[in-house]
Short mmCIF file of C-alpha atoms in Angstrom, two decimals:
data_model
loop_
_atom_site.label_atom_id
_atom_site.label_comp_id
_atom_site.label_asym_id
_atom_site.label_seq_id
_atom_site.Cartn_x
_atom_site.Cartn_y
_atom_site.Cartn_z
CA UNK A 1 128.52 101.02 95.54
CA UNK A 2 132.09 101.93 96.48
CA UNK A 3 132.90 102.63 92.81
CA UNK A 4 130.10 105.17 92.36
CA UNK A 5 130.80 108.90 92.32
CA UNK A 6 130.79 110.83 95.60
CA UNK A 7 127.80 113.00 96.50
CA UNK A 8 128.73 116.63 95.96
CA UNK A 9 126.65 119.78 96.28
CA UNK A 10 123.95 119.77 93.60
CA UNK A 11 122.28 123.04 94.58
CA UNK A 12 123.07 126.36 96.21
CA UNK A 13 119.72 126.21 98.01
CA UNK A 14 119.75 125.22 101.71
CA UNK A 15 118.63 121.60 101.31
CA UNK A 16 120.03 118.92 103.61
CA UNK A 17 119.60 115.26 104.43
CA UNK A 18 119.97 114.14 108.03
CA UNK A 19 120.28 110.59 109.33
CA UNK A 20 121.30 108.83 112.51
CA UNK A 21 123.78 106.14 111.55
CA UNK A 22 125.28 103.04 113.13
CA UNK A 23 128.29 101.04 111.98
CA UNK A 24 126.37 98.06 110.60
CA UNK A 25 124.22 100.25 108.32
CA UNK A 26 127.01 102.23 106.69
CA UNK A 27 126.94 100.51 103.30
CA UNK A 28 123.15 100.60 103.16
CA UNK A 29 123.20 104.31 103.94
CA UNK A 30 125.58 104.95 101.06
CA UNK A 31 123.08 103.23 98.78
CA UNK A 32 120.21 105.21 100.29
CA UNK A 33 121.87 108.62 100.10
CA UNK A 34 123.43 108.17 96.67
CA UNK A 35 120.19 107.01 95.05
CA UNK A 36 118.32 109.84 96.78
CA UNK A 37 120.81 112.59 95.90
CA UNK A 38 120.67 111.42 92.29
CA UNK A 39 117.04 112.63 92.20
CA UNK A 40 116.98 115.42 94.81
CA UNK A 41 119.86 117.96 94.70
CA UNK A 42 121.46 118.53 98.09
CA UNK A 43 123.74 121.15 99.62
CA UNK A 44 124.56 119.37 102.88
CA UNK A 45 124.37 116.00 104.67
CA UNK A 46 124.23 115.71 108.46
CA UNK A 47 125.18 112.35 109.95
CA UNK A 48 124.40 111.73 113.61
CA UNK A 49 126.81 109.12 114.93
CA UNK A 50 124.97 106.77 117.30
CA UNK A 51 128.33 106.02 118.94
CA UNK A 52 129.31 102.97 116.91
CA UNK A 53 130.91 104.63 113.87
CA UNK A 54 134.64 103.97 113.86
CA UNK A 55 137.33 106.35 112.66
CA UNK A 56 137.58 104.24 109.49
CA UNK A 57 133.79 104.48 109.01
CA UNK A 58 133.93 108.24 109.28
CA UNK A 59 136.83 108.49 106.85
CA UNK A 60 134.91 106.36 104.35
CA UNK A 61 131.82 108.51 104.74
CA UNK A 62 133.78 111.69 104.16
CA UNK A 63 135.36 110.28 101.01
CA UNK A 64 131.99 109.32 99.52
CA UNK A 65 130.04 112.25 101.00
CA UNK A 66 132.34 115.30 101.03
CA UNK A 67 129.38 117.56 101.85
CA UNK A 68 128.69 115.61 105.06
CA UNK A 69 129.19 116.79 108.62
CA UNK A 70 129.36 114.08 111.32
CA UNK A 71 128.07 114.83 114.81
CA UNK A 72 127.86 112.76 117.98
CA UNK A 73 124.28 112.13 119.05
CA UNK A 74 124.97 113.06 122.67
CA UNK A 75 125.35 116.73 121.77
CA UNK A 76 121.63 116.91 120.95
CA UNK A 77 120.17 115.58 124.20
CA UNK A 78 117.61 117.93 125.75
CA UNK A 79 116.02 117.97 129.20
CA UNK A 80 112.32 117.23 129.00
CA UNK A 81 112.68 114.70 126.18
CA UNK A 82 113.57 110.99 126.19
CA UNK A 83 117.12 110.01 125.23
CA UNK A 84 118.04 107.25 122.79
CA UNK A 85 115.49 105.70 120.47
CA UNK A 86 116.41 108.28 117.77
CA UNK A 87 115.25 111.23 119.88
CA UNK A 88 118.59 112.96 119.36
CA UNK A 89 117.99 112.64 115.62
CA UNK A 90 114.76 114.63 115.81
CA UNK A 91 116.30 117.17 118.18
CA UNK A 92 119.21 117.58 115.75
CA UNK A 93 116.69 118.31 113.00
CA UNK A 94 115.22 121.01 115.25
CA UNK A 95 118.67 122.64 115.36
CA UNK A 96 119.54 122.41 111.68
CA UNK A 97 116.08 123.35 110.41
CA UNK A 98 116.88 126.92 111.39
CA UNK A 99 119.11 127.13 108.32
CA UNK A 100 118.08 124.23 106.05
CA UNK A 101 115.17 122.35 104.59
CA UNK A 102 116.00 119.11 106.40
CA UNK A 103 115.02 115.68 105.08
CA UNK A 104 115.25 112.74 107.46
CA UNK A 105 116.39 109.73 105.42
CA UNK A 106 116.77 106.28 106.95
CA UNK A 107 119.45 103.85 105.78
CA UNK A 108 116.88 101.21 104.85
CA UNK A 109 115.43 103.23 101.98
CA UNK A 110 115.86 103.19 98.22
CA UNK A 111 115.06 105.85 95.65
CA UNK A 112 114.05 104.14 92.42
CA UNK A 113 112.84 106.90 90.09
CA UNK A 114 112.20 110.64 89.96
CA UNK A 115 110.43 112.22 92.93
CA UNK A 116 108.66 115.34 91.64
CA UNK A 117 106.53 115.68 94.78
CA UNK A 118 109.58 115.92 97.03
CA UNK A 119 111.27 118.46 94.79
CA UNK A 120 108.06 120.50 94.70
CA UNK A 121 107.84 120.44 98.49
CA UNK A 122 111.38 121.77 98.68
CA UNK A 123 110.64 124.51 96.13
CA UNK A 124 107.52 125.63 98.06
CA UNK A 125 108.97 125.10 101.57
CA UNK A 126 106.32 122.48 102.35
CA UNK A 127 106.80 119.67 104.85
CA UNK A 128 106.14 116.05 103.94
CA UNK A 129 105.96 112.56 105.35
CA UNK A 130 105.73 109.09 103.87
CA UNK A 131 102.28 107.73 104.68
CA UNK A 132 100.69 104.43 105.56
CA UNK A 133 97.67 104.07 103.27
CA UNK A 134 96.22 105.36 99.99
CA UNK A 135 94.74 108.88 99.89
CA UNK A 136 95.93 109.57 103.41
CA UNK A 137 95.72 113.13 104.70
CA UNK A 138 96.83 115.04 107.75
CA UNK A 139 93.87 115.23 110.11
CA UNK A 140 92.63 116.66 113.38
CA UNK A 141 94.46 115.19 116.36
CA UNK A 142 91.08 114.72 118.04
CA UNK A 143 89.75 112.63 115.14
CA UNK A 144 92.93 110.54 115.03
CA UNK A 145 92.91 109.90 118.77
CA UNK A 146 89.22 108.94 118.87
CA UNK A 147 89.73 106.46 116.01
CA UNK A 148 92.60 104.74 117.84
CA UNK A 149 90.52 104.49 121.01
CA UNK A 150 87.60 103.01 119.10
CA UNK A 151 89.57 100.50 117.03
CA UNK A 152 92.20 99.34 119.50
CA UNK A 153 91.34 100.41 123.07
CA UNK A 154 95.07 100.61 123.98
CA UNK A 155 96.27 99.79 127.49
CA UNK A 156 99.57 100.46 129.23
CA UNK A 157 100.83 97.19 127.73
CA UNK A 158 100.18 98.41 124.18
CA UNK A 159 102.84 99.74 121.82
CA UNK A 160 103.88 103.27 122.78
CA UNK A 161 102.57 104.68 119.50
CA UNK A 162 99.07 103.29 120.01
CA UNK A 163 98.99 104.36 123.64
CA UNK A 164 100.25 107.89 122.99
CA UNK A 165 97.83 108.39 120.10
CA UNK A 166 94.92 107.24 122.25
CA UNK A 167 95.84 109.77 124.96
CA UNK A 168 96.10 112.78 122.63
CA UNK A 169 92.44 113.43 123.38
CA UNK A 170 93.37 114.27 126.99
CA UNK A 171 95.65 117.15 126.04
CA UNK A 172 94.21 120.59 126.67
CA UNK A 173 95.17 121.82 123.19
CA UNK A 174 94.24 118.65 121.29
CA UNK A 175 91.45 120.35 119.33
CA UNK A 176 93.92 122.88 117.93
CA UNK A 177 96.49 120.31 116.80
CA UNK A 178 96.79 117.88 113.90
CA UNK A 179 98.29 114.44 113.46
CA UNK A 180 99.36 112.00 110.78
CA UNK A 181 100.30 108.34 111.14
CA UNK A 182 103.38 108.61 108.98
CA UNK A 183 106.92 107.27 109.19
CA UNK A 184 109.83 109.19 110.69
CA UNK A 185 112.15 107.32 108.32
CA UNK A 186 111.35 109.71 105.48
CA UNK A 187 110.06 113.12 106.46
CA UNK A 188 110.73 116.68 105.30
CA UNK A 189 111.01 119.74 107.54
CA UNK A 190 111.04 123.15 105.82
CA UNK A 191 113.55 125.79 106.75
CA UNK A 192 112.55 127.78 109.86
CA UNK A 193 109.32 125.77 110.15
CA UNK A 194 109.32 124.79 113.83
CA UNK A 195 111.03 125.41 117.12
CA UNK A 196 112.64 122.87 119.44
CA UNK A 197 110.48 124.14 122.30
CA UNK A 198 107.41 122.72 120.57
CA UNK A 199 108.95 119.24 120.88
CA UNK A 200 109.92 119.73 124.52
CA UNK A 201 106.48 121.06 125.52
CA UNK A 202 104.56 118.30 123.73
CA UNK A 203 106.89 115.59 125.04
CA UNK A 204 106.32 116.72 128.61
CA UNK A 205 102.54 116.72 128.17
CA UNK A 206 102.45 113.18 126.77
CA UNK A 207 104.83 111.90 129.43
CA UNK A 208 102.38 113.15 132.05
CA UNK A 209 99.73 110.97 130.36
CA UNK A 210 101.66 107.73 129.87
CA UNK A 211 104.66 108.04 132.17
CA UNK A 212 107.83 106.05 131.54
CA UNK A 213 106.17 104.37 128.55
CA UNK A 214 107.03 107.53 126.60
CA UNK A 215 110.71 106.58 126.89
CA UNK A 216 110.25 103.34 124.93
CA UNK A 217 111.34 102.80 121.33
CA UNK A 218 108.77 104.26 118.95
CA UNK A 219 107.93 107.46 120.78
CA UNK A 220 110.25 109.52 118.57
CA UNK A 221 108.22 108.50 115.51
CA UNK A 222 105.06 109.74 117.22
CA UNK A 223 106.77 113.05 117.97
CA UNK A 224 108.09 113.37 114.43
CA UNK A 225 104.58 112.79 113.07
CA UNK A 226 103.21 115.46 115.40
CA UNK A 227 105.81 117.97 114.22
CA UNK A 228 105.18 117.35 110.51
CA UNK A 229 101.40 117.48 110.94
CA UNK A 230 101.53 120.86 112.69
CA UNK A 231 103.76 122.71 110.26
CA UNK A 232 102.18 125.67 108.47
CA UNK A 233 102.40 123.73 105.20
CA UNK A 234 102.78 119.95 105.00
CA UNK A 235 101.49 116.95 103.09
CA UNK A 236 101.43 113.16 102.99
CA UNK A 237 103.33 111.89 99.96
CA UNK A 238 101.12 109.89 97.56
CA UNK A 239 100.87 106.22 98.47
CA UNK A 240 101.96 103.70 97.20
CA UNK A 241 104.21 105.87 95.02
CA UNK A 242 106.10 106.42 98.27
CA UNK A 243 105.66 103.39 100.48
CA UNK A 244 107.12 100.59 102.55
CA UNK A 245 108.34 97.26 101.20
CA UNK A 246 105.08 95.47 101.91
CA UNK A 247 103.00 97.77 99.72
CA UNK A 248 105.31 98.75 96.86
CA UNK A 249 104.03 98.42 93.31
CA UNK A 250 106.82 98.39 90.78
CA UNK A 251 107.11 100.30 88.44
CA UNK A 252 104.75 102.87 89.99
CA UNK A 253 106.63 103.13 93.28
CA UNK A 254 109.49 105.63 93.24
CA UNK A 255 110.65 105.39 96.86
CA UNK A 256 110.66 102.40 99.23
CA UNK A 257 111.25 102.16 102.96
CA UNK A 258 112.40 98.60 103.75
CA UNK A 259 111.15 98.57 107.33
CA UNK A 260 112.02 95.85 109.82
CA UNK A 261 113.33 92.59 108.44
CA UNK A 262 111.77 92.73 104.98
CA UNK A 263 115.02 93.68 103.26
CA UNK A 264 116.46 90.35 104.44
CA UNK A 265 113.52 87.99 104.02
CA UNK A 266 113.59 88.05 100.22
CA UNK A 267 116.03 89.21 97.55
CA UNK A 268 113.85 92.22 96.62
CA UNK A 269 115.97 94.82 98.40
CA UNK A 270 119.23 93.36 97.07
CA UNK A 271 117.88 93.15 93.51
CA UNK A 272 116.53 96.71 93.51
CA UNK A 273 119.68 98.05 95.15
CA UNK A 274 121.85 96.30 92.58
CA UNK A 275 119.84 97.85 89.76
CA UNK A 276 120.05 101.27 91.37
CA UNK A 277 123.81 101.01 91.78
CA UNK A 278 124.21 100.00 88.14
CA UNK A 279 122.21 103.07 87.15
CA UNK A 280 124.56 105.28 89.21
CA UNK A 281 127.53 103.72 87.47
CA UNK A 282 125.98 104.49 84.10
#
């Protein structure tokens, strides 16, 4: 990976990748961003330092990603929203989306082949999110909330995502909103598509419903899904063409999110990453 070419500007259009990065994921992020930028031309990369990136890390990133700007996550904290748990990442997107089509890209991802759907979304200023099942669509928040209540009957001991989704139905504007059970690890936010105040207002409403639970890990993904679902134009990327490691179907899958521990349990991530790096080297 360290012998591959740096990522330089591939377009004069305002297209950016944003990620929140920690020291231990630096090499994986270089694989993720270089394989992605090989298929989707970028003008800018925003890296949100979680606080663990060293001076040497940042120097390495700048040498491989000369179009990258590195910011400290603390500068994006906002009253009315949780802190930590990647919330500053989403709030940073809300800042940069004023000027860029911003794509949130996690370190534990790999781009394997061309991604025409993503490039089309950029061309048409359409939001996107990686989905969870085949033929998934963005739906009414009311429908989504009622399904969660029926299938899981979440309690205060449930995962924050389940609990929050089940309480959507209590919001006074639920019938006018939409939702998608996607993944914040790969989502696209068109230029000038939403305002930070939308996040703050929604966060406060849900916190009134579930209290301190809203500050647990996983709430930021719920919020990200809410934002994507309520853009003027957005879509769920076709699944399993875009999928997680448990559902990928090679060679049909073009993009994989290696969630949790799956990249370490087998050699699949290492093998695919090795092949991708060889392709970058030509």
